mmCIF file of C-alpha atoms (C1' of nucleotides) in Angstrom:
data_model
loop_
_atom_site.group_PDB
_atom_site.id
_atom_site.type_symbol
_atom_site.label_atom_id
_atom_site.label_comp_id
_atom_site.label_asym_id
_atom_site.label_seq_id
_atom_site.Cartn_x
_atom_site.Cartn_y
_atom_site.Cartn_z
ATOM 1 C CA UNK W 1 -19.957 -15.056 6.983
ATOM 2 C CA UNK W 2 -16.835 -13.967 8.820
ATOM 3 C CA UNK W 3 -13.850 -12.879 6.782
ATOM 4 C CA UNK W 4 -10.370 -13.882 7.861
ATOM 5 C CA UNK W 5 -7.841 -11.187 6.914
ATOM 6 C CA UNK W 6 -4.280 -12.395 6.594
ATOM 7 C CA UNK W 7 -1.328 -10.024 6.245
ATOM 8 C CA UNK W 8 1.756 -10.570 4.140
ATOM 9 C CA UNK W 9 4.660 -8.521 2.804
ATOM 10 C CA UNK W 10 7.106 -8.345 -0.065
ATOM 11 C CA UNK W 11 10.416 -10.091 -0.708
ATOM 12 C CA UNK W 12 12.712 -8.723 2.011
ATOM 13 C CA UNK W 13 12.889 -7.816 5.676
ATOM 14 C CA UNK W 14 14.204 -4.634 7.245
ATOM 15 C CA UNK W 15 14.582 -6.482 10.555
ATOM 16 C CA UNK W 16 16.581 -9.544 9.507
ATOM 17 C CA UNK W 17 20.070 -8.312 8.695
ATOM 18 C CA UNK W 18 22.357 -9.557 5.912
ATOM 19 C CA UNK W 19 19.529 -11.529 4.399
ATOM 20 C CA UNK W 20 19.108 -10.285 0.841
ATOM 21 C CA UNK W 21 17.127 -12.626 -1.438
ATOM 22 C CA UNK W 22 17.992 -10.432 -4.441
ATOM 23 C CA UNK W 23 21.757 -10.346 -4.575
ATOM 24 C CA UNK W 24 22.758 -10.213 -8.214
ATOM 25 C CA UNK W 25 25.455 -10.078 -10.858
ATOM 26 C CA UNK W 26 25.032 -7.814 -13.856
ATOM 27 C CA UNK W 27 25.769 -9.105 -17.320
ATOM 28 C CA UNK W 28 28.581 -6.606 -17.780
ATOM 29 C CA UNK W 29 30.265 -7.931 -14.636
ATOM 30 C CA UNK W 30 29.694 -11.487 -15.798
ATOM 31 C CA UNK W 31 31.375 -10.725 -19.093
ATOM 32 C CA UNK W 32 34.438 -9.284 -17.378
ATOM 33 C CA UNK W 33 35.197 -12.586 -15.654
ATOM 34 C CA UNK W 34 37.679 -14.323 -18.009
ATOM 35 C CA UNK W 35 37.131 -17.876 -16.757
ATOM 36 C CA UNK W 36 33.575 -18.823 -17.707
ATOM 37 C CA UNK W 37 33.481 -21.837 -15.375
ATOM 38 C CA UNK W 38 34.245 -19.744 -12.316
ATOM 39 C CA UNK W 39 31.762 -17.127 -13.511
ATOM 40 C CA UNK W 40 29.042 -19.795 -13.590
ATOM 41 C CA UNK W 41 30.066 -21.029 -10.162
ATOM 42 C CA UNK W 42 29.805 -17.484 -8.832
ATOM 43 C CA UNK W 43 26.316 -17.137 -10.322
ATOM 44 C CA UNK W 44 25.262 -20.369 -8.642
ATOM 45 C CA UNK W 45 26.711 -19.249 -5.311
ATOM 46 C CA UNK W 46 24.645 -16.062 -5.459
ATOM 47 C CA UNK W 47 21.508 -18.029 -6.354
ATOM 48 C CA UNK W 48 22.054 -20.445 -3.452
ATOM 49 C CA UNK W 49 22.514 -17.541 -1.082
ATOM 50 C CA UNK W 50 19.327 -15.864 -2.338
ATOM 51 C CA UNK W 51 17.276 -19.020 -1.892
ATOM 52 C CA UNK W 52 18.618 -19.874 1.564
ATOM 53 C CA UNK W 53 18.052 -16.268 2.603
ATOM 54 C CA UNK W 54 14.455 -16.629 1.413
ATOM 55 C CA UNK W 55 14.154 -19.655 3.687
ATOM 56 C CA UNK W 56 15.537 -17.579 6.581
ATOM 57 C CA UNK W 57 12.843 -15.013 5.819
ATOM 58 C CA UNK W 58 10.124 -17.678 5.945
ATOM 59 C CA UNK W 59 11.421 -18.731 9.367
ATOM 60 C CA UNK W 60 11.347 -15.118 10.510
ATOM 61 C CA UNK W 61 7.795 -14.897 9.168
ATOM 62 C CA UNK W 62 6.711 -17.997 11.036
ATOM 63 C CA UNK W 63 7.979 -16.505 14.299
ATOM 64 C CA UNK W 64 5.594 -13.614 13.665
ATOM 65 C CA UNK W 65 2.657 -15.705 12.388
ATOM 66 C CA UNK W 66 3.094 -14.416 8.837
ATOM 67 C CA UNK W 67 1.900 -17.109 6.445
ATOM 68 C CA UNK W 68 1.725 -15.041 3.292
ATOM 69 C CA UNK W 69 4.824 -13.852 1.459
ATOM 70 C CA UNK W 70 5.994 -12.689 -1.960
ATOM 71 C CA UNK W 71 9.308 -14.192 -2.970
ATOM 72 C CA UNK W 72 11.845 -12.097 -4.845
ATOM 73 C CA UNK W 73 11.819 -12.681 -8.590
ATOM 74 C CA UNK W 74 15.580 -12.216 -8.646
ATOM 75 C CA UNK W 75 16.500 -15.463 -6.934
ATOM 76 C CA UNK W 76 18.717 -16.642 -9.804
ATOM 77 C CA UNK W 77 20.706 -13.853 -11.488
ATOM 78 C CA UNK W 78 20.848 -13.844 -15.293
ATOM 79 C CA UNK W 79 18.664 -16.965 -15.452
ATOM 80 C CA UNK W 80 16.664 -15.601 -18.380
ATOM 81 C CA UNK W 81 19.530 -13.827 -20.140
ATOM 82 C CA UNK W 82 19.564 -14.827 -23.781
ATOM 83 C CA UNK W 83 23.331 -15.397 -23.837
ATOM 84 C CA UNK W 84 22.895 -18.028 -21.119
ATOM 85 C CA UNK W 85 20.088 -19.954 -22.797
ATOM 86 C CA UNK W 86 21.846 -23.317 -22.426
ATOM 87 C CA UNK W 87 22.383 -22.927 -18.692
ATOM 88 C CA UNK W 88 20.254 -25.299 -16.623
ATOM 89 C CA UNK W 89 19.883 -22.779 -13.842
ATOM 90 C CA UNK W 90 17.691 -25.051 -11.708
ATOM 91 C CA UNK W 91 19.920 -28.107 -11.366
ATOM 92 C CA UNK W 92 22.590 -26.331 -9.304
ATOM 93 C CA UNK W 93 20.092 -25.079 -6.717
ATOM 94 C CA UNK W 94 17.763 -28.085 -6.588
ATOM 95 C CA UNK W 95 18.420 -28.907 -2.959
ATOM 96 C CA UNK W 96 17.979 -25.306 -1.778
ATOM 97 C CA UNK W 97 14.727 -24.903 -3.720
ATOM 98 C CA UNK W 98 13.317 -28.140 -2.337
ATOM 99 C CA UNK W 99 14.155 -27.057 1.179
ATOM 100 C CA UNK W 100 12.450 -23.710 0.672
ATOM 101 C CA UNK W 101 9.339 -25.314 -0.799
ATOM 102 C CA UNK W 102 9.046 -28.037 1.797
ATOM 103 C CA UNK W 103 9.283 -25.484 4.615
ATOM 104 C CA UNK W 104 6.498 -23.431 3.062
ATOM 105 C CA UNK W 105 4.331 -26.509 2.560
ATOM 106 C CA UNK W 106 5.004 -27.861 6.035
ATOM 107 C CA UNK W 107 3.805 -24.633 7.628
ATOM 108 C CA UNK W 108 1.034 -24.026 5.097
ATOM 109 C CA UNK W 109 2.445 -20.755 3.885
ATOM 110 C CA UNK W 110 1.180 -18.995 0.793
ATOM 111 C CA UNK W 111 4.156 -17.945 -1.321
ATOM 112 C CA UNK W 112 3.994 -16.273 -4.686
ATOM 113 C CA UNK W 113 5.767 -14.075 -7.209
ATOM 114 C CA UNK W 114 5.277 -10.713 -8.881
ATOM 115 C CA UNK W 115 7.863 -10.241 -11.650
ATOM 116 C CA UNK W 116 8.915 -6.720 -12.665
ATOM 117 C CA UNK W 117 6.719 -4.769 -15.062
ATOM 118 C CA UNK W 118 8.961 -5.853 -17.928
ATOM 119 C CA UNK W 119 6.885 -8.979 -18.359
ATOM 120 C CA UNK W 120 4.430 -7.659 -20.931
ATOM 121 C CA UNK W 121 2.299 -10.241 -22.685
ATOM 122 C CA UNK W 122 0.392 -7.694 -24.791
ATOM 123 C CA UNK W 123 3.442 -6.287 -26.543
ATOM 124 C CA UNK W 124 3.345 -6.086 -30.352
ATOM 125 C CA UNK W 125 7.072 -6.899 -30.465
ATOM 126 C CA UNK W 126 7.845 -10.564 -31.010
ATOM 127 C CA UNK W 127 11.141 -10.628 -29.141
ATOM 128 C CA UNK W 128 9.718 -8.780 -26.128
ATOM 129 C CA UNK W 129 6.881 -11.300 -25.995
ATOM 130 C CA UNK W 130 9.362 -14.160 -26.230
ATOM 131 C CA UNK W 131 11.415 -12.728 -23.389
ATOM 132 C CA UNK W 132 8.280 -12.279 -21.269
ATOM 133 C CA UNK W 133 7.369 -15.927 -21.769
ATOM 134 C CA UNK W 134 10.924 -16.962 -20.866
ATOM 135 C CA UNK W 135 10.657 -15.024 -17.609
ATOM 136 C CA UNK W 136 7.320 -16.684 -16.828
ATOM 137 C CA UNK W 137 8.817 -20.111 -17.555
ATOM 138 C CA UNK W 138 11.641 -19.218 -15.153
ATOM 139 C CA UNK W 139 9.096 -18.559 -12.397
ATOM 140 C CA UNK W 140 7.312 -21.788 -13.233
ATOM 141 C CA UNK W 141 10.559 -23.754 -13.001
ATOM 142 C CA UNK W 142 11.328 -22.167 -9.633
ATOM 143 C CA UNK W 143 7.934 -23.264 -8.312
ATOM 144 C CA UNK W 144 8.347 -26.767 -9.678
ATOM 145 C CA UNK W 145 11.845 -26.841 -8.175
ATOM 146 C CA UNK W 146 10.245 -26.037 -4.834
ATOM 147 C CA UNK W 147 7.705 -28.824 -5.494
ATOM 148 C CA UNK W 148 4.963 -26.296 -4.869
ATOM 149 C CA UNK W 149 1.747 -26.339 -6.914
ATOM 150 C CA UNK W 150 2.306 -23.511 -9.455
ATOM 151 C CA UNK W 151 -1.393 -22.678 -9.883
ATOM 152 C CA UNK W 152 -2.122 -18.964 -9.356
ATOM 153 C CA UNK W 153 1.227 -17.961 -7.929
ATOM 154 C CA UNK W 154 2.424 -15.238 -10.288
ATOM 155 C CA UNK W 155 0.893 -11.758 -10.546
ATOM 156 C CA UNK W 156 1.373 -9.679 -13.681
ATOM 157 C CA UNK W 157 -0.210 -6.646 -15.333
ATOM 158 C CA UNK W 158 -2.022 -6.428 -18.653
ATOM 159 C CA UNK W 159 0.839 -4.390 -20.117
ATOM 160 C CA UNK W 160 1.261 -1.263 -22.242
ATOM 161 C CA UNK W 161 -1.201 0.924 -24.090
ATOM 162 C CA UNK W 162 0.700 1.225 -27.412
ATOM 163 C CA UNK W 163 -1.509 3.992 -28.706
ATOM 164 C CA UNK W 164 -4.792 2.131 -28.517
ATOM 165 C CA UNK W 165 -6.033 0.711 -25.254
ATOM 166 C CA UNK W 166 -8.752 -1.334 -26.914
ATOM 167 C CA UNK W 167 -6.396 -2.966 -29.397
ATOM 168 C CA UNK W 168 -3.833 -3.620 -26.679
ATOM 169 C CA UNK W 169 -6.460 -5.286 -24.526
ATOM 170 C CA UNK W 170 -7.413 -7.567 -27.409
ATOM 171 C CA UNK W 171 -3.753 -8.243 -28.125
ATOM 172 C CA UNK W 172 -3.441 -9.557 -24.587
ATOM 173 C CA UNK W 173 -6.291 -11.965 -25.281
ATOM 174 C CA UNK W 174 -4.685 -13.061 -28.569
ATOM 175 C CA UNK W 175 -1.248 -13.521 -27.032
ATOM 176 C CA UNK W 176 -2.729 -15.413 -24.096
ATOM 177 C CA UNK W 177 -3.586 -18.191 -26.530
ATOM 178 C CA UNK W 178 0.083 -18.439 -27.517
ATOM 179 C CA UNK W 179 1.458 -19.327 -24.103
ATOM 180 C CA UNK W 180 1.593 -22.837 -22.634
ATOM 181 C CA UNK W 181 -1.366 -23.957 -20.560
ATOM 182 C CA UNK W 182 0.799 -24.591 -17.491
ATOM 183 C CA UNK W 183 2.020 -20.984 -17.624
ATOM 184 C CA UNK W 184 -1.538 -19.689 -18.026
ATOM 185 C CA UNK W 185 -2.593 -21.490 -14.864
ATOM 186 C CA UNK W 186 0.200 -19.850 -12.885
ATOM 187 C CA UNK W 187 -0.944 -16.296 -13.632
ATOM 188 C CA UNK W 188 -3.120 -13.765 -11.811
ATOM 189 C CA UNK W 189 -3.838 -10.276 -13.208
ATOM 190 C CA UNK W 190 -3.673 -6.946 -11.404
ATOM 191 C CA UNK W 191 -5.124 -3.518 -12.213
ATOM 192 C CA UNK W 192 -2.401 -0.930 -12.848
ATOM 193 C CA UNK W 193 -2.004 2.724 -11.915
ATOM 194 C CA UNK W 194 -1.861 4.241 -15.399
ATOM 195 C CA UNK W 195 -3.694 2.345 -18.114
ATOM 196 C CA UNK W 196 -5.779 -0.699 -17.288
ATOM 197 C CA UNK W 197 -8.269 -0.128 -14.487
ATOM 198 C CA UNK W 198 -10.635 -2.547 -12.754
ATOM 199 C CA UNK W 199 -13.139 -2.818 -15.617
ATOM 200 C CA UNK W 200 -10.412 -3.624 -18.155
ATOM 201 C CA UNK W 201 -8.849 -6.302 -15.967
ATOM 202 C CA UNK W 202 -12.240 -7.787 -15.078
ATOM 203 C CA UNK W 203 -13.115 -7.984 -18.766
ATOM 204 C CA UNK W 204 -9.999 -10.058 -19.440
ATOM 205 C CA UNK W 205 -10.179 -12.105 -16.240
ATOM 206 C CA UNK W 206 -13.788 -13.110 -16.856
ATOM 207 C CA UNK W 207 -13.151 -13.881 -20.500
ATOM 208 C CA UNK W 208 -10.048 -16.005 -19.873
ATOM 209 C CA UNK W 209 -10.887 -17.329 -16.407
ATOM 210 C CA UNK W 210 -7.989 -15.680 -14.550
ATOM 211 C CA UNK W 211 -8.120 -14.578 -10.890
ATOM 212 C CA UNK W 212 -7.896 -10.828 -10.393
ATOM 213 C CA UNK W 213 -5.704 -9.211 -7.763
ATOM 214 C CA UNK W 214 -7.236 -5.893 -6.743
ATOM 215 C CA UNK W 215 -4.732 -3.134 -5.941
ATOM 216 C CA UNK W 216 -6.488 -0.335 -4.060
ATOM 217 C CA UNK W 217 -3.608 2.131 -4.448
ATOM 218 C CA UNK W 218 -3.440 1.613 -8.213
ATOM 219 C CA UNK W 219 -7.180 2.060 -8.378
ATOM 220 C CA UNK W 220 -6.987 5.408 -6.578
ATOM 221 C CA UNK W 221 -4.118 6.550 -8.815
ATOM 222 C CA UNK W 222 -5.986 5.565 -11.967
ATOM 223 C CA UNK W 223 -9.654 6.118 -11.151
ATOM 224 C CA UNK W 224 -9.594 8.318 -8.114
ATOM 225 C CA UNK W 225 -13.190 9.402 -8.328
ATOM 226 C CA UNK W 226 -14.768 6.076 -9.200
ATOM 227 C CA UNK W 227 -16.096 3.733 -6.567
ATOM 228 C CA UNK W 228 -14.872 0.142 -6.754
ATOM 229 C CA UNK W 229 -17.621 -1.300 -4.563
ATOM 230 C CA UNK W 230 -19.782 -2.329 -7.497
ATOM 231 C CA UNK W 231 -17.010 -4.418 -9.030
ATOM 232 C CA UNK W 232 -15.942 -6.164 -5.837
ATOM 233 C CA UNK W 233 -18.414 -9.024 -6.280
ATOM 234 C CA UNK W 234 -17.093 -9.594 -9.782
ATOM 235 C CA UNK W 235 -13.523 -9.533 -8.476
ATOM 236 C CA UNK W 236 -14.141 -12.232 -5.873
ATOM 237 C CA UNK W 237 -15.991 -14.323 -8.451
ATOM 238 C CA UNK W 238 -12.801 -14.563 -10.515
ATOM 239 C CA UNK W 239 -11.379 -16.571 -7.592
ATOM 240 C CA UNK W 240 -14.195 -19.109 -7.453
ATOM 241 C CA UNK W 241 -12.237 -21.721 -9.391
ATOM 242 C CA UNK W 242 -8.950 -21.102 -7.622
ATOM 243 C CA UNK W 243 -7.340 -23.246 -4.909
ATOM 244 C CA UNK W 244 -6.075 -19.999 -3.283
ATOM 245 C CA UNK W 245 -7.938 -17.385 -1.246
ATOM 246 C CA UNK W 246 -8.735 -13.941 -2.655
ATOM 247 C CA UNK W 247 -5.670 -11.726 -2.727
ATOM 248 C CA UNK W 248 -5.377 -7.958 -2.692
ATOM 249 C CA UNK W 249 -2.547 -5.423 -2.685
ATOM 250 C CA UNK W 250 -2.454 -2.588 -0.185
ATOM 251 C CA UNK W 251 -0.169 0.425 -0.174
ATOM 252 C CA UNK W 252 -0.485 4.088 0.638
ATOM 253 C CA UNK W 253 0.552 7.020 -1.562
ATOM 254 C CA UNK W 254 3.852 8.660 -0.595
ATOM 255 C CA UNK W 255 2.350 12.121 -1.002
ATOM 256 C CA UNK W 256 -0.176 13.980 -3.136
ATOM 257 C CA UNK W 257 2.622 15.080 -5.392
ATOM 258 C CA UNK W 258 4.117 11.613 -5.637
ATOM 259 C CA UNK W 259 0.827 9.791 -5.433
ATOM 260 C CA UNK W 260 1.901 6.687 -7.310
ATOM 261 C CA UNK W 261 4.953 6.087 -5.127
ATOM 262 C CA UNK W 262 4.698 3.741 -2.172
ATOM 263 C CA UNK W 263 4.801 5.303 1.266
ATOM 264 C CA UNK W 264 6.992 3.868 4.033
ATOM 265 C CA UNK W 265 3.996 2.678 6.016
ATOM 266 C CA UNK W 266 0.299 1.886 5.627
ATOM 267 C CA UNK W 267 -2.308 4.495 6.440
ATOM 268 C CA UNK W 268 -4.427 2.835 9.135
ATOM 269 C CA UNK W 269 -7.556 4.838 8.365
ATOM 270 C CA UNK W 270 -7.460 3.915 4.695
ATOM 271 C CA UNK W 271 -6.802 0.296 5.590
ATOM 272 C CA UNK W 272 -9.715 0.045 8.031
ATOM 273 C CA UNK W 273 -12.032 1.767 5.610
ATOM 274 C CA UNK W 274 -11.057 -0.709 2.945
ATOM 275 C CA UNK W 275 -11.448 -3.907 4.948
ATOM 276 C CA UNK W 276 -14.758 -2.706 6.378
ATOM 277 C CA UNK W 277 -16.125 -2.486 2.867
ATOM 278 C CA UNK W 278 -15.215 -6.052 1.962
ATOM 279 C CA UNK W 279 -15.775 -7.662 5.358
ATOM 280 C CA UNK W 280 -18.254 -10.522 5.189
ATOM 281 C CA UNK W 281 -18.183 -10.904 1.406
ATOM 282 C CA UNK W 282 -15.783 -13.851 1.313
ATOM 283 C CA UNK W 283 -14.212 -16.385 3.704
ATOM 284 C CA UNK W 284 -10.651 -15.140 3.507
ATOM 285 C CA UNK W 285 -8.721 -12.214 2.061
ATOM 286 C CA UNK W 286 -4.942 -12.228 1.921
ATOM 287 C CA UNK W 287 -3.634 -8.652 2.084
ATOM 288 C CA UNK W 288 -0.228 -8.030 0.582
ATOM 289 C CA UNK W 289 1.338 -5.036 2.321
ATOM 290 C CA UNK W 290 3.413 -3.169 -0.265
ATOM 291 C CA UNK W 291 5.284 -0.563 1.742
ATOM 292 C CA UNK W 292 8.829 0.714 1.616
ATOM 293 C CA UNK W 293 9.474 -0.434 5.161
ATOM 294 C CA UNK W 294 8.461 -4.001 4.267
ATOM 295 C CA UNK W 295 7.819 -6.174 7.343
ATOM 296 C CA UNK W 296 8.226 -3.185 9.657
ATOM 297 C CA UNK W 297 5.152 -1.641 7.982
ATOM 298 C CA UNK W 298 3.266 -4.881 8.664
ATOM 299 C CA UNK W 299 4.325 -4.830 12.310
ATOM 300 C CA UNK W 300 3.362 -1.202 12.735
ATOM 301 C CA UNK W 301 -0.024 -1.861 11.163
ATOM 302 C CA UNK W 302 -0.754 -4.730 13.573
ATOM 303 C CA UNK W 303 0.356 -2.551 16.485
ATOM 304 C CA UNK W 304 -2.077 0.138 15.429
ATOM 305 C CA UNK W 305 -4.846 -2.388 14.851
ATOM 306 C CA UNK W 306 -4.375 -3.705 18.378
ATOM 307 C CA UNK W 307 -5.855 -0.507 19.755
ATOM 308 C CA UNK W 308 -9.041 -1.159 17.775
ATOM 309 C CA UNK W 309 -11.565 -3.251 19.675
ATOM 310 C CA UNK W 310 -13.364 -4.344 16.507
ATOM 311 C CA UNK W 311 -10.394 -6.549 15.632
ATOM 312 C CA UNK W 312 -10.516 -10.143 16.845
ATOM 313 C CA UNK W 313 -7.098 -11.705 16.437
ATOM 314 C CA UNK W 314 -6.677 -15.143 14.914
ATOM 315 C CA UNK W 315 -2.922 -14.973 15.443
ATOM 316 C CA UNK W 316 -0.339 -12.178 15.435
ATOM 317 C CA UNK W 317 -0.816 -11.397 11.740
ATOM 318 C CA UNK W 318 -4.373 -12.433 10.902
ATOM 319 C CA UNK W 319 -7.719 -11.355 12.288
ATOM 320 C CA UNK W 320 -11.464 -11.051 11.936
ATOM 321 C CA UNK W 321 -13.353 -7.785 11.903
ATOM 322 C CA UNK W 322 -16.468 -7.637 14.048
ATOM 323 C CA UNK W 323 -19.293 -5.950 12.208
ATOM 324 C CA UNK W 324 -20.880 -3.023 13.973
ATOM 325 C "C1'" DC S 1 33.242 3.665 4.658
ATOM 326 C "C1'" DG S 2 29.936 6.304 2.374
ATOM 327 C "C1'" DC S 3 28.520 8.594 -1.562
ATOM 328 C "C1'" DT S 4 27.429 8.801 -6.587
ATOM 329 C "C1'" DG S 5 26.798 6.774 -10.768
ATOM 330 C "C1'" DT S 6 25.436 2.604 -13.203
ATOM 331 C "C1'" DC S 7 22.883 -1.466 -14.219
ATOM 332 C "C1'" DA S 8 18.944 -4.196 -15.836
ATOM 333 C "C1'" DA S 9 14.324 -4.153 -18.153
ATOM 334 C "C1'" DG S 10 10.322 -2.006 -21.475
ATOM 335 C "C1'" DA S 11 7.151 1.839 -22.130
ATOM 336 C "C1'" DC S 12 6.534 6.252 -23.513
ATOM 337 C "C1'" DG S 13 6.777 11.050 -24.553
ATOM 338 C "C1'" DA S 14 9.848 14.772 -26.102
ATOM 339 C "C1'" DA S 15 13.021 16.390 -29.375
ATOM 340 C "C1'" DT O 1 14.447 7.796 -34.869
ATOM 341 C "C1'" DT O 2 16.868 8.679 -30.924
ATOM 342 C "C1'" DC O 3 17.188 10.069 -26.399
ATOM 343 C "C1'" DG O 4 15.909 10.908 -21.633
ATOM 344 C "C1'" DT O 5 12.841 9.578 -17.953
ATOM 345 C "C1'" DC O 6 10.422 6.460 -15.106
ATOM 346 C "C1'" DT O 7 11.249 2.538 -11.468
ATOM 347 C "C1'" DT O 8 13.755 -0.475 -8.150
ATOM 348 C "C1'" DG O 9 17.417 -2.542 -5.272
ATOM 349 C "C1'" DA O 10 21.881 -3.559 -5.596
ATOM 350 C "C1'" DC O 11 26.402 -3.365 -7.597
ATOM 351 C "C1'" DA O 12 30.823 -0.777 -8.877
ATOM 352 C "C1'" DG O 13 33.953 2.590 -8.312
ATOM 353 C "C1'" DC O 14 35.526 6.784 -6.535
ATOM 354 C "C1'" DG O 15 37.524 9.787 -2.906
#
DNA sequence: CGCTGTCAAGACGAA
DNA sequence: TTCGTCTTGACAGCG
């Protein structure tokens, strides 16, 4: 079996200027605006700009054969703020969302989300859990607004340790039962760099039938000495019931001292070593490049890969790896 | 215009 | 129990 490797990147471009998809308004600024109607209009303007800028980014991606992209989770500022609970934050940006979604569908692009680490489903605090669910519902509404199938489009982590890792793992399982089925179907789980390593995430993913996103950098930060090769077959099995291809996260450590931080670019040696190990195990692997230099890191990686004669290009940003 | 401080969020360890 | 730190990109305000 030949494996198609497809490259993608995160949320924003360093090449396309004046194209932020994450412009925002803080709550303290919002409160300082005396006229609430004009404050709401301003919020909607920012949201429209963020969404149309995301569409511009998809067009930029298409020009470079990039069909895999993580949208910013900050498209609509203050959407999940509890003092704005009554605000129908979707209705004002319906047209923009539909346009974004239809462009992605038309060009068969994989788009997804990865909310900040504040979405913690295994928290023992009721209000934190409630807020996490609200944020997930927000992502679900965005996807429905785009008229994109929400299944397996939102990556989150297992959450905090709270003293006992075992209990916190089980609390995730318990809390999972408390969230709506439609939200469950949207979620994928990723190993983190401090607490929950591959085995923990696999345990939960297999138990609850959730696809697992493997993050090689997190694995090295968390379990530097342990080989992940044995678990890879289990990881790809978690995707067997998914309409989407296997997805992984790739980033390189900034330095030994700041190991957990993302470097500007991707280390080509590490990348090649990684894809060689998984080549031939599955039909397609989508590789999310998580580097400070965003799309420029993707471009540099493809430039470096071009000098390698084992790479057979499918297009400018996807390829096969010839086995030796 | 560019720099510094602040904003959001939740976890977590120190005091 | 409270506070500072971590993390991130962007805003706000200062000189």
